[in-house]
Short mmCIF file of C-alpha atoms (C1' of nucleotides) in Angstrom, two decimals:
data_model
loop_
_atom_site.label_atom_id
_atom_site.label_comp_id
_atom_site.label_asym_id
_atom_site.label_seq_id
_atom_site.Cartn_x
_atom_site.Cartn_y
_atom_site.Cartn_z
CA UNK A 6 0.00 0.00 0.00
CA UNK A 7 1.82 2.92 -1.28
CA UNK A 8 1.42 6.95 0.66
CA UNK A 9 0.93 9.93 -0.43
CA UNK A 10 3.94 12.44 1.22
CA UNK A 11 2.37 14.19 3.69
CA UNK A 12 1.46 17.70 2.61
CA UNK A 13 2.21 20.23 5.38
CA UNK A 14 1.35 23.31 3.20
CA UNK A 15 -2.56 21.86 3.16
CA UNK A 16 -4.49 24.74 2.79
CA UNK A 17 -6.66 24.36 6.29
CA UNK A 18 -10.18 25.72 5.19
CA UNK A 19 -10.17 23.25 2.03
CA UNK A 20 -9.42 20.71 4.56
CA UNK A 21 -11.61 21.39 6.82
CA UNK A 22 -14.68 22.57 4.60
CA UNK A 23 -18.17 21.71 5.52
CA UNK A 24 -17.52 21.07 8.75
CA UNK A 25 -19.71 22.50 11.83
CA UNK A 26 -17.79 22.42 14.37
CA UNK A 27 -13.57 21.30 14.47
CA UNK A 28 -12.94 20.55 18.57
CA UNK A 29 -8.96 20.40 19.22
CA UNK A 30 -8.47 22.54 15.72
CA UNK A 31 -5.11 24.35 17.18
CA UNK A 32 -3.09 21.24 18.59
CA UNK A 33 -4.43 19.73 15.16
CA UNK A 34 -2.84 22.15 12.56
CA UNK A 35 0.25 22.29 14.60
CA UNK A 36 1.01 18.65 13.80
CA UNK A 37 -0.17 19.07 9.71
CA UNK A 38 2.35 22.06 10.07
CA UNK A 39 5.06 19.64 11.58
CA UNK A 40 4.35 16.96 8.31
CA UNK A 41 2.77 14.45 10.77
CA UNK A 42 0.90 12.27 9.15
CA UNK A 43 -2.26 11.81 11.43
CA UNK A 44 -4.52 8.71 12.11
CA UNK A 45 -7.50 10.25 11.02
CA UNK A 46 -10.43 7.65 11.96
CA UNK A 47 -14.11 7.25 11.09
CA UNK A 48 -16.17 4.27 12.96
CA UNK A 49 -18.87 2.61 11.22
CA UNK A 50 -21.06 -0.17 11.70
CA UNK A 51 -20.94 -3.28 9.71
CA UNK A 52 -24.48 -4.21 9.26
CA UNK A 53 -25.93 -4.06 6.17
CA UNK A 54 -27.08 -1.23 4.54
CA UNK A 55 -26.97 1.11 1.37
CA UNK A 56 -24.48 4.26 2.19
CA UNK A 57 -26.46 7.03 0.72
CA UNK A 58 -25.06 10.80 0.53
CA UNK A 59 -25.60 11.59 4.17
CA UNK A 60 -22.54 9.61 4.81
CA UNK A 61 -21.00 10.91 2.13
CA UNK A 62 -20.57 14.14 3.54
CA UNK A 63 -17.94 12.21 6.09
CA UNK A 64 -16.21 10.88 3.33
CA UNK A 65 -15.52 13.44 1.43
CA UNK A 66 -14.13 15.14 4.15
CA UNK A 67 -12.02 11.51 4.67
CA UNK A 68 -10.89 11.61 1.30
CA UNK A 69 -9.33 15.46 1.68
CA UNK A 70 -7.04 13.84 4.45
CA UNK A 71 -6.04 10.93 2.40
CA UNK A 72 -5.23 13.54 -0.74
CA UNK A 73 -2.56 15.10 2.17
CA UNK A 74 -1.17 12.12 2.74
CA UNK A 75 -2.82 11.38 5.77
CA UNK A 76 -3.93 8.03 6.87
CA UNK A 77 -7.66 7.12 7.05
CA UNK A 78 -8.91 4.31 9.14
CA UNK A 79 -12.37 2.81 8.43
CA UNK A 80 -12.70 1.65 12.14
CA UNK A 81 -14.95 -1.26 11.94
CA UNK A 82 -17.26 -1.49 14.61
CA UNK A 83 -17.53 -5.67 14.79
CA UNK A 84 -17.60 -5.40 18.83
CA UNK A 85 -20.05 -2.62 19.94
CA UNK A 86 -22.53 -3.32 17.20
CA UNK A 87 -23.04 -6.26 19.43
CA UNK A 88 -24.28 -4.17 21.45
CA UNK A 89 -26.21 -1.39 20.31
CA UNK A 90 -25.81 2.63 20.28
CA UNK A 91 -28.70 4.39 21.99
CA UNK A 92 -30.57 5.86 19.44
CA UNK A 93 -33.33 4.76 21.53
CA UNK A 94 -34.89 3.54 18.21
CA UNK A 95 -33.06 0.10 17.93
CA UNK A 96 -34.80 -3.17 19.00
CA UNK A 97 -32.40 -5.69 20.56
CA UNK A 98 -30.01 -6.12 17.16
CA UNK A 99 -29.57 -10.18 15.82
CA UNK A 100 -26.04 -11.15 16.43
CA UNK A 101 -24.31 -10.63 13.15
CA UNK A 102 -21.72 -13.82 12.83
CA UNK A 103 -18.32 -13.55 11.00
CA UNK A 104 -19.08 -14.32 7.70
CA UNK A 105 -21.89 -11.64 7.49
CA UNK A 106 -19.85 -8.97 9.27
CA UNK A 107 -16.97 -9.85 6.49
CA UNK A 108 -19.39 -9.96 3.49
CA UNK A 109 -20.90 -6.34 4.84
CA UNK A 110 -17.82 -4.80 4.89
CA UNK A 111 -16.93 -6.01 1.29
CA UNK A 112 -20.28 -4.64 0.06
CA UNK A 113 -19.47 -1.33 2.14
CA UNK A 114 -16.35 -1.12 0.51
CA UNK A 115 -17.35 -1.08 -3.42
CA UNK A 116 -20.12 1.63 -2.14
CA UNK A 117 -17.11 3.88 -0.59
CA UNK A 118 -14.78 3.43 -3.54
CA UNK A 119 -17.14 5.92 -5.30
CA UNK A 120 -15.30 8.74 -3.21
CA UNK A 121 -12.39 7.27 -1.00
CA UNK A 122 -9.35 5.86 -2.35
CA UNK A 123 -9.84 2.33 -1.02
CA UNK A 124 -5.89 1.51 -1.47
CA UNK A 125 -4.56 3.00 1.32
CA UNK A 126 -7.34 3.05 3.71
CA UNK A 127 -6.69 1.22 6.36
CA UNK A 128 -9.80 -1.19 8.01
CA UNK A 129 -9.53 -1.97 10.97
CA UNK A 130 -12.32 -3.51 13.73
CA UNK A 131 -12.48 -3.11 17.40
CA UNK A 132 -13.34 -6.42 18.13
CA UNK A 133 -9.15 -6.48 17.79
CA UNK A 134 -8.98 -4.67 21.20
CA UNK A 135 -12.08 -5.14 22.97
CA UNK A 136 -12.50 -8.84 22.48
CA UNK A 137 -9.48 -9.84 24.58
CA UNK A 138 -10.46 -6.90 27.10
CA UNK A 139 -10.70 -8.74 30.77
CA UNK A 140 -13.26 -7.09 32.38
CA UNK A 141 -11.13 -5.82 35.24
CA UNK A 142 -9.24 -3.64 32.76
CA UNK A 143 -12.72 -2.10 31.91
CA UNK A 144 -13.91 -1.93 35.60
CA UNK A 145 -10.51 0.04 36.16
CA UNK A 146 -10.88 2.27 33.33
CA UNK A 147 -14.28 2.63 35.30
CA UNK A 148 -13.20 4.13 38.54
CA UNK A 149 -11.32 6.81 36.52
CA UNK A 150 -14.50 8.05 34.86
CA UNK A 151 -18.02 10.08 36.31
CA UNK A 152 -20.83 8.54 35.99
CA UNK A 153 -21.90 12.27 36.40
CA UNK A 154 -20.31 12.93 32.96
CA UNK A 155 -21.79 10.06 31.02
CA UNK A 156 -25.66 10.93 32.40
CA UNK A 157 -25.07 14.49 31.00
CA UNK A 158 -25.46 13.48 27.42
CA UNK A 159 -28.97 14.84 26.09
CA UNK A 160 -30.31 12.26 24.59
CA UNK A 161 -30.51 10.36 28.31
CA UNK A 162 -31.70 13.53 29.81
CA UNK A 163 -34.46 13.59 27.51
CA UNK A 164 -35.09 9.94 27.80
CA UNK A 165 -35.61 9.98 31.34
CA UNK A 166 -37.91 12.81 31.29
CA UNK A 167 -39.79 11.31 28.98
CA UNK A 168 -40.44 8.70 30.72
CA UNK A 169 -38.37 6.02 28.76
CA UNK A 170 -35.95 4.38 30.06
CA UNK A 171 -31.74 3.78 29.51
CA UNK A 172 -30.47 0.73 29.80
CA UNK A 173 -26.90 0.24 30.98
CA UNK A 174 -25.46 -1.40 27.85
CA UNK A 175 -26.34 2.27 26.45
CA UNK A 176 -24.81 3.67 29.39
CA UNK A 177 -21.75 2.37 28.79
CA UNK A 178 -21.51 2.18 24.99
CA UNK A 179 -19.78 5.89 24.69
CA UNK A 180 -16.61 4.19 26.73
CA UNK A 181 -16.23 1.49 24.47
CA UNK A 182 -16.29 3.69 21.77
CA UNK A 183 -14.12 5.95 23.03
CA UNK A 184 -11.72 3.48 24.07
CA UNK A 185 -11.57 3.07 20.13
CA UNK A 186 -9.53 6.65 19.87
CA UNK A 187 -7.13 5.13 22.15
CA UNK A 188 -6.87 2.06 20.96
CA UNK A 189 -6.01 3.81 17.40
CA UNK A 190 -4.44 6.67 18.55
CA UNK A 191 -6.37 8.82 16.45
CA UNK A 192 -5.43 12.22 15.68
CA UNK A 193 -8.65 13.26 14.39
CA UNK A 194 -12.14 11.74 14.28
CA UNK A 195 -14.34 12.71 11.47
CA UNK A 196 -18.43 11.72 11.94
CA UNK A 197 -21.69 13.33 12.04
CA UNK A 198 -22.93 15.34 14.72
CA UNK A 199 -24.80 12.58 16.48
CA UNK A 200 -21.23 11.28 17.59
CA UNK A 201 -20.21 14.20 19.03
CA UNK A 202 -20.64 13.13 23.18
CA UNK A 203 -19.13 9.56 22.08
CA UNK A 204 -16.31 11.13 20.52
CA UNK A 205 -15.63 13.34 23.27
CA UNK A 206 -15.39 10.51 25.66
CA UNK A 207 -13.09 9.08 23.35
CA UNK A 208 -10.34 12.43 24.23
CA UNK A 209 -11.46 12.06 27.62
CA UNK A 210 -9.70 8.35 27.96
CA UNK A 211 -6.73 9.42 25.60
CA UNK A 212 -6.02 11.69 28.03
CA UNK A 213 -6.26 9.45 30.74
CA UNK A 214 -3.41 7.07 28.86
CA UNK A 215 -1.44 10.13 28.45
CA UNK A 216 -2.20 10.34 24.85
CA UNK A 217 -2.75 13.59 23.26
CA UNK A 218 -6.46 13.97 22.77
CA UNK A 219 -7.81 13.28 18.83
CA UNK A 220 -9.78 16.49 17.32
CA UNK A 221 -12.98 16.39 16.28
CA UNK A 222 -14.35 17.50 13.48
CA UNK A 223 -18.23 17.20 13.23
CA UNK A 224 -20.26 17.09 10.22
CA UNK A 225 -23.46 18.26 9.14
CA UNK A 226 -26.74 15.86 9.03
CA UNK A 227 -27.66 16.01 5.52
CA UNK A 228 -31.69 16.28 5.27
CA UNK A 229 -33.29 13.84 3.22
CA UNK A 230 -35.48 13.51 0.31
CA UNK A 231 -37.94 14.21 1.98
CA UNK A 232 -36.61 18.07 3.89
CA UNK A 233 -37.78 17.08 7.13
CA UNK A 234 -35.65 14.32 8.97
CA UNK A 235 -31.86 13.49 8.47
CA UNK A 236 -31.19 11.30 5.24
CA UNK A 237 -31.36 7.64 6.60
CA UNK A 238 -32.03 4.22 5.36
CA UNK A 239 -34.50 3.83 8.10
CA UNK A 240 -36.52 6.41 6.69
CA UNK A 241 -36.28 5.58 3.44
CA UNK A 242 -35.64 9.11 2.98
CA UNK A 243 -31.94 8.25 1.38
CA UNK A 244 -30.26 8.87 -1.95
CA UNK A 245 -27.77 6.13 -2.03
CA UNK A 246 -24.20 6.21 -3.40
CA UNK A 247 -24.73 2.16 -5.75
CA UNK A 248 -28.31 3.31 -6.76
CA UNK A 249 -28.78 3.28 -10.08
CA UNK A 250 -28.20 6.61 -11.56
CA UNK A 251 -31.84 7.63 -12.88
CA UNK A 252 -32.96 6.93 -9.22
CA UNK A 253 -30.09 9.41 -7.85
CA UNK A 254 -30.94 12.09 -10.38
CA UNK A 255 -35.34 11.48 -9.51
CA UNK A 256 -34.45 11.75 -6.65
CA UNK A 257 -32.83 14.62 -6.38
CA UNK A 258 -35.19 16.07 -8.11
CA UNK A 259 -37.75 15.58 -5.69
CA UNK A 260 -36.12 17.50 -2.92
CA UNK A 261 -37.73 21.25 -1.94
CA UNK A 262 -36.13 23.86 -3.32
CA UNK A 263 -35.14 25.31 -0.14
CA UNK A 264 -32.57 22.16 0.62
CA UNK A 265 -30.52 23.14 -2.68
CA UNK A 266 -28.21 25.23 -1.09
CA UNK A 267 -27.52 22.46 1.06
CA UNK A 268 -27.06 19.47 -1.58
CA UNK A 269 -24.74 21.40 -3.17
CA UNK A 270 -21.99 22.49 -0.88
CA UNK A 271 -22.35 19.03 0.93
CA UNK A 272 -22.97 16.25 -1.47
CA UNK A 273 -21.07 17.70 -4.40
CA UNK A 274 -17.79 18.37 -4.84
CA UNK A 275 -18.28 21.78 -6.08
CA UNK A 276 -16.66 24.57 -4.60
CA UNK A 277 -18.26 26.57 -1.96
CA UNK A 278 -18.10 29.80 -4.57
CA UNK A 279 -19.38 27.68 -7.17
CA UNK A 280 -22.31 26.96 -5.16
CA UNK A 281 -23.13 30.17 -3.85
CA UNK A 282 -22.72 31.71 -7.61
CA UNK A 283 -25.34 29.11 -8.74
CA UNK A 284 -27.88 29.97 -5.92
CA UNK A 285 -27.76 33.80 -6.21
CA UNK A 286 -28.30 33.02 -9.78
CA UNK A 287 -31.79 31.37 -9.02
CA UNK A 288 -32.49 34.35 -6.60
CA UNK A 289 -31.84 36.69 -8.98
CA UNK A 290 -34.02 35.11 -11.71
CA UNK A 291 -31.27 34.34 -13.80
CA UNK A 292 -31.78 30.92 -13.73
CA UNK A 293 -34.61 28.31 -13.26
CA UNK A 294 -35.11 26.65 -9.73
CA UNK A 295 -35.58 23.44 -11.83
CA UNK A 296 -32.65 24.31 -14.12
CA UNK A 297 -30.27 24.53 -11.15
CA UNK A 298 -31.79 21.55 -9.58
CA UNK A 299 -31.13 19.65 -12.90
CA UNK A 300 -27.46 20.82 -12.59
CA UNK A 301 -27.47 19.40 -9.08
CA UNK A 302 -28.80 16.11 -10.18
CA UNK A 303 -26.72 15.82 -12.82
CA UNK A 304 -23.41 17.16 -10.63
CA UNK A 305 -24.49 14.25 -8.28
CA UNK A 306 -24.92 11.37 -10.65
CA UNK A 307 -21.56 12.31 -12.45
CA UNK A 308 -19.34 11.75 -9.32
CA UNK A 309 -21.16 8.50 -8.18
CA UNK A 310 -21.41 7.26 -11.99
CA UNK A 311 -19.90 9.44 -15.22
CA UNK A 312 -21.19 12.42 -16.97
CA UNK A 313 -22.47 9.51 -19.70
CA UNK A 314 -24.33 8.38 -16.89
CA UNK A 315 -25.69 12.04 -16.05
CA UNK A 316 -26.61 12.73 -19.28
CA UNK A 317 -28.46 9.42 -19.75
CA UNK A 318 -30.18 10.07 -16.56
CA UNK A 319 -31.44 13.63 -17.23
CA UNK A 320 -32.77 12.88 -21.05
CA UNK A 321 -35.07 9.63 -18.79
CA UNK A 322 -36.10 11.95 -16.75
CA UNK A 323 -37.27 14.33 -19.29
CA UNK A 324 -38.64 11.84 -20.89
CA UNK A 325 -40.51 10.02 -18.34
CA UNK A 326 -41.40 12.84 -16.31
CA UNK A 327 -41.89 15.81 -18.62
CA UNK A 328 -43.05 13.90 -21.85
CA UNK A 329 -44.90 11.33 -20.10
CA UNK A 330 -42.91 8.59 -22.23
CA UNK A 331 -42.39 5.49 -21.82
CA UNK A 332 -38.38 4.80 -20.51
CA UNK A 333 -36.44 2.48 -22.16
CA UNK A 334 -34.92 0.39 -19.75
CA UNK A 335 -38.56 -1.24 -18.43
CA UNK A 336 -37.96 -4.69 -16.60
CA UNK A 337 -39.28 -7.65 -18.41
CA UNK A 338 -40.78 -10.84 -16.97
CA UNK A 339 -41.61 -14.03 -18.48
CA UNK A 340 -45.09 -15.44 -17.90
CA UNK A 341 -45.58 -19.65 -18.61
CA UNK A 342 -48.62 -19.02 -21.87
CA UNK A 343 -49.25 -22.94 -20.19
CA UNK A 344 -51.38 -20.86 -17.43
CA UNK A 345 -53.80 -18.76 -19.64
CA UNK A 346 -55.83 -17.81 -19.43
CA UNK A 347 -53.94 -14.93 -16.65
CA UNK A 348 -56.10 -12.76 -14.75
CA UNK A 349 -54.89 -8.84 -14.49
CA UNK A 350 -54.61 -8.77 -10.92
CA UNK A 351 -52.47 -11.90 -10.36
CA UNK A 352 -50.15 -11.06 -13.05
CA UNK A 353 -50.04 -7.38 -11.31
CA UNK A 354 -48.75 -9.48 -8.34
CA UNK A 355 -46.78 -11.72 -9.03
CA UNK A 356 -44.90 -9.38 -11.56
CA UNK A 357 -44.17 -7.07 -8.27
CA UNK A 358 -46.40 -4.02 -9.23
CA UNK A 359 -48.53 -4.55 -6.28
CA UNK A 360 -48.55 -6.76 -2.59
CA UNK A 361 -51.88 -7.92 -3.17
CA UNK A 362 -54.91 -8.34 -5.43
CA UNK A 363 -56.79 -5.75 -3.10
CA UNK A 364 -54.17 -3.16 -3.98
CA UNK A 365 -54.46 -3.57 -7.58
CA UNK A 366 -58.32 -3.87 -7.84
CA UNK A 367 -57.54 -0.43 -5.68
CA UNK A 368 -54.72 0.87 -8.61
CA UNK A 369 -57.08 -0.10 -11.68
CA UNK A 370 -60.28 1.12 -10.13
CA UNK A 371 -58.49 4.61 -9.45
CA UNK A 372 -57.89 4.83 -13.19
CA UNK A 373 -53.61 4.48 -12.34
CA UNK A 374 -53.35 1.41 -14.62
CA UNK A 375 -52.62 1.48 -18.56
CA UNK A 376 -52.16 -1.57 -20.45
CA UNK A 377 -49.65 -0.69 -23.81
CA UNK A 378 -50.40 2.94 -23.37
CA UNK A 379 -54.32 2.44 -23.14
CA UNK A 380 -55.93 2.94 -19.65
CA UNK A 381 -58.12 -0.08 -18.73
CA UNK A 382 -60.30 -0.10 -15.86
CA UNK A 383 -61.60 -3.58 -15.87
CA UNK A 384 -60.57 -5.23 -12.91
CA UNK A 385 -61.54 -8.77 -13.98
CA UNK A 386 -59.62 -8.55 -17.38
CA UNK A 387 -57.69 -11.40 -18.28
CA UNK A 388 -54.99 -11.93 -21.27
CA UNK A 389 -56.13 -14.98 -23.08
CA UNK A 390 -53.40 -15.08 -25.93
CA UNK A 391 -49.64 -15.23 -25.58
CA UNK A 392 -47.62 -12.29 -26.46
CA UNK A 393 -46.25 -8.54 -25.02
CA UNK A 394 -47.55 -6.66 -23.18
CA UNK A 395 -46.55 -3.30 -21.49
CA UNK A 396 -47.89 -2.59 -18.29
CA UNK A 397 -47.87 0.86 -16.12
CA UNK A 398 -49.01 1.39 -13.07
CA UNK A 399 -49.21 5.18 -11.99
CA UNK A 400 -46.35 7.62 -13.21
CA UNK A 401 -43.50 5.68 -12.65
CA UNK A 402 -43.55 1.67 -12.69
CA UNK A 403 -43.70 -0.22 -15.68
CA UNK A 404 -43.18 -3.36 -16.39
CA UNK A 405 -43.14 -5.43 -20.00
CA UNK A 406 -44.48 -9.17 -19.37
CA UNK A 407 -43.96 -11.91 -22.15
CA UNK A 408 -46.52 -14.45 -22.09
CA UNK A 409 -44.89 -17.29 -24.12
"C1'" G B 15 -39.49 -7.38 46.89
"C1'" G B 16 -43.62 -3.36 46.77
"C1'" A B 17 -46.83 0.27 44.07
"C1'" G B 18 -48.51 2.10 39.55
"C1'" G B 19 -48.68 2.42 34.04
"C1'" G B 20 -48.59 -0.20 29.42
"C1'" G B 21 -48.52 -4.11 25.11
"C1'" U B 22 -53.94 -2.25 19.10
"C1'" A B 23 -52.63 -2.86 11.75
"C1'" C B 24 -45.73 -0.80 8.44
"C1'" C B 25 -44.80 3.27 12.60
"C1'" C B 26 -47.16 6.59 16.28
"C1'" A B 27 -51.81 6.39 18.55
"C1'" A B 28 -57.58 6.35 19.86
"C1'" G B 29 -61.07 2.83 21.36
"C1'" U B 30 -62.72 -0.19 27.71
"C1'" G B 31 -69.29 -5.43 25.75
"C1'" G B 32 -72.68 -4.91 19.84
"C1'" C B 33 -72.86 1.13 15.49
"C1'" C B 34 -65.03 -2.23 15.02
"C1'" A B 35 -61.49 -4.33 9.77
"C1'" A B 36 -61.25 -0.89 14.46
"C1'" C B 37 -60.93 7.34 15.29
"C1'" G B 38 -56.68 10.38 14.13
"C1'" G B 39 -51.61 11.27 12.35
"C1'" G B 40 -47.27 9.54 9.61
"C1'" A B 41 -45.47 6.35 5.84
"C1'" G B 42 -47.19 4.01 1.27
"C1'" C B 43 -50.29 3.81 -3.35
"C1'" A B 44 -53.50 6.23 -7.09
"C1'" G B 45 -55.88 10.77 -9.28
"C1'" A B 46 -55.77 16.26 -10.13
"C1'" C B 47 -52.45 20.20 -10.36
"C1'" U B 48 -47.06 21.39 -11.10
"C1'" G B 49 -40.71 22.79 -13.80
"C1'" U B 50 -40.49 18.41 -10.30
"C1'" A B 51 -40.94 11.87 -7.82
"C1'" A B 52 -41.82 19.13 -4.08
"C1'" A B 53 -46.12 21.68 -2.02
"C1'" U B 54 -51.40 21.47 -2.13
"C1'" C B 55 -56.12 19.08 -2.85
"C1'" U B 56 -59.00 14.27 -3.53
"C1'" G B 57 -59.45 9.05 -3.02
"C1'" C B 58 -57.52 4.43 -1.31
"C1'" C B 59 -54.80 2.17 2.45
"C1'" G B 60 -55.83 -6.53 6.49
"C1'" C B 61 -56.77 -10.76 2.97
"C1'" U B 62 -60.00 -13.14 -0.57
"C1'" U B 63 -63.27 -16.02 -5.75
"C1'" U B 64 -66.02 -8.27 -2.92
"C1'" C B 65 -73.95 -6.89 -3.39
"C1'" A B 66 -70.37 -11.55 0.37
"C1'" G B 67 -66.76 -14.24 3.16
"C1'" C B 68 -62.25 -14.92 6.08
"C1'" U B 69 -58.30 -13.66 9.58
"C1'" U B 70 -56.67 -9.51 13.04
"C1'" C B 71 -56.12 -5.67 18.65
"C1'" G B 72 -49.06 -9.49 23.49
"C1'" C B 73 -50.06 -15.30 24.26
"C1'" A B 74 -53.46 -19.24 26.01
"C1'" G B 75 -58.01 -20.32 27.96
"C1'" G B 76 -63.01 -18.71 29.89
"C1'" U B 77 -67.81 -15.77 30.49
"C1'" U B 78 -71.53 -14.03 26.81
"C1'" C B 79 -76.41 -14.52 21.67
"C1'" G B 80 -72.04 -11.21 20.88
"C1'" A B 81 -65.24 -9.37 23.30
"C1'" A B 82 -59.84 -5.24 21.14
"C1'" U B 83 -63.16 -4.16 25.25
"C1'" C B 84 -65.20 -8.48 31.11
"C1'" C B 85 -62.66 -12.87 33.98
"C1'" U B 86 -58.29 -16.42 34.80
"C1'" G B 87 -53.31 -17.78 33.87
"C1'" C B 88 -48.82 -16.66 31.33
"C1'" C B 89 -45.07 -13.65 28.63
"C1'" C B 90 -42.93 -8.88 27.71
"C1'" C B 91 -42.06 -3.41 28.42
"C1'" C B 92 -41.86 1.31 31.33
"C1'" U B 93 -41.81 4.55 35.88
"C1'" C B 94 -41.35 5.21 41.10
"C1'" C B 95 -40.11 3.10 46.01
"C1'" A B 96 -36.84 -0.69 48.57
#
RNA sequence: GGAGGGGUACCCAAGUGGCCAACGGGAGCAGACUGUAAAUCUGCCGCUUUCAGCUUCGCAGGUUCGAAUCCUGCCCCCUCCA
């Protein structure tokens, strides 16, 4: 695994851009200055799951460090997942076992290669330090910590008051993960807000080792599709970074003008000036909310895919949205013509267009169903000969079915 | 160990013997409108062979002509006190 030099003459604010908040920002530069190269780590989890653009935002800022030479650590977290962060919103997780943890982290890998440079960064898992952890050692790291400290965070405060309660695997989830810092000797942790206390612990026990506390540098939530919550899978409110490039530029598309701004100076790679020229030109009537929002989508697609890819996804979405047309990449499915004759409704099924025969009586009786271009409202229709068919189902799902 | 509160459809959450397939909100789906897959408005939103039938309200029994609602046992969750 060849390195970069490290890059002392970094310019700081490129470095650092985007980011909210940079805790430990003076004992930080000093070392850049001094041509260290920093551990610069940023934990995950390794379940499975679609990285989408929220995350992004993290490593983008990753991949600035690697580009100076620094050395990025995707800190696997194999050991606490175990165990569970308190979002409060997690059921008791199913153990993952080795081979699932090791096949998630491969899939997580081809989704971050889209932005990081996946030959020098470094993987590592915390399972390497807290599996053979005796629980003395933890217990001892114990009576050097408040409990005071660890019931300040918010999100327990809130909890309590609410009624709800904390459980002490949550309590004590901040110390594993800031044992992590340690463990790594990280310079600098990069993650989104919500890991801010966590983080914080983890320069708290540095400290405690003698080790020089990491910095922090804490980015923005990016909003999702959606404007209200923060972009997550959960919520299905996610643009993810393997989707399919007509999905990344709809959905784009679909976010409220307002969040613009936003999309571009965190989930491009535009500069900031860029971004602000291309907003006061939408404020100034100059150009089209929907033309700069095009340029955003296509900005987007283009670093997760190729501006062939862009391109290819804007003229679909002219088509399919604007024109009303047909797209050209429909899925097809086979249908046996041995079973004719097929009724409309279990073909609507089983070709995945609906869950059940109640929802597509529902779709065809609302007038949402065309059969090759003609609406058809007959619930009970049936094809009776074999041959092609092209069948949509609102705006935006079609399907061509082959009876043959 | 004691006292109290609670488990309802994908999520939140009403309902405390029949008018309950179950209020309301969110999500989802469809229609209208739109530069948009936004916003707004309208409709739908358990399953089925739909003028009807079937299965649902933590689990298992019971009372009743009839139960999500009452009784018994069990499981689980939360708060406070010890």
């Amino acid at each position: 695994m060849s390195q970069r030099p490290v890059n002392r003459d970094v310019n700081l604010d490129d470095l650092f851009a985007g980011a909210t908040e940079i805790i430990g920002r003076e004992a930080l530069e000093k070392k850049i200055r001094a041509g260290e190269r920093l551990v610069v780590k940023h934990g995950v989890d390794p379940t499975a799951r679609d990285l989408h653009l929220g995350y992004a935002v993290n490593y983008q800022a990753m991949r600035r460090f690697q580009d100076a030479g620094h050395t990025v650590v995707l800190l696997i977290g194999d050991y606490t997942c175990r165990i569970g962060d308190p979002t409060g919103k997690d059921k008791t997780r199913p153990e993952l076992t080795r081979e699932q943890i090791e096949a998630n982290i491969e899939s997580m890998l081809t989704q971050v290669d889209r932005v990081l440079d996946v030959e020098t960064l470094v993987i590592r898992r915390n399972s390497e330090w807290l599996d053979p952890m005796h629980l003395a050692d933890f217990l001892r790291l114990g009576t050097r910590l408040s409990a005071a400290r660890l019931w300040e965070r918010d999100m327990f405060q809130r909890r309590l008051a609410a009624g709800e309660g904390v459980m002490v695997h949550e309590f004590l989830y901040p110390v594993l993960q800031g044992y992590d810092s340690y463990a790594l000797q990280s310079d600098i942790t990069i993650n989104g807000s919500d890991q801010k206390f966590n983080e914080l612990m983890g320069r708290q026990i540095q400290q405690l080792f003698g080790q020089d506390p990491q910095a922090l540098m804490i980015m923005p939530m990016l909003p999702g599709t959606d404007g209200v919550e923060k972009m997550s899978q959960s919520l299905g409110n996610y643009i993810g970074l393997a989707e399919p490039p007509e999905e990344q530029y709809g959905k784009v598309m679909s976010i409220p003008d307002d969040l613009m701004p936003l999309f571009y100076s965190l989930a491009t790679r535009l500069p900031q000036s860029d971004c602000d020229d291309i907003m006061a030109a939408v404020a100034e009537g100059r150009t089209g909310p929907m033309d700069a929002k095009m340029r955003l989508g296509r900005a987007i697609v283009e670093q997760y895919h190729s501006a062939d890819a862009a391109q290819a996804a804007e003229q679909h979405f002219i088509n399919v949205h604007r024109k009303k047309a047909v797209p050209d990449d429909v899925p097809e499915v086979e249908l046996p013509a041995g079973e004719l004759p097929l009724g409309l409704l279990s073909v609507l099924t089983t070709v995945g267009l609906t869950k059940s025969n109640g929802e597509g009586r529902r779709v065809v009786k609302q007038g949402g169903l065309k059969l090759d271009g003609e609406p058809l409202r007959d619930d009970r229709f049936e094809f009776t000969a074999p041959g092609e068919h092209l069948i949509q189902k609102g705006k935006r799902h079609f399907v061509r079915i082959r009876i043959g």
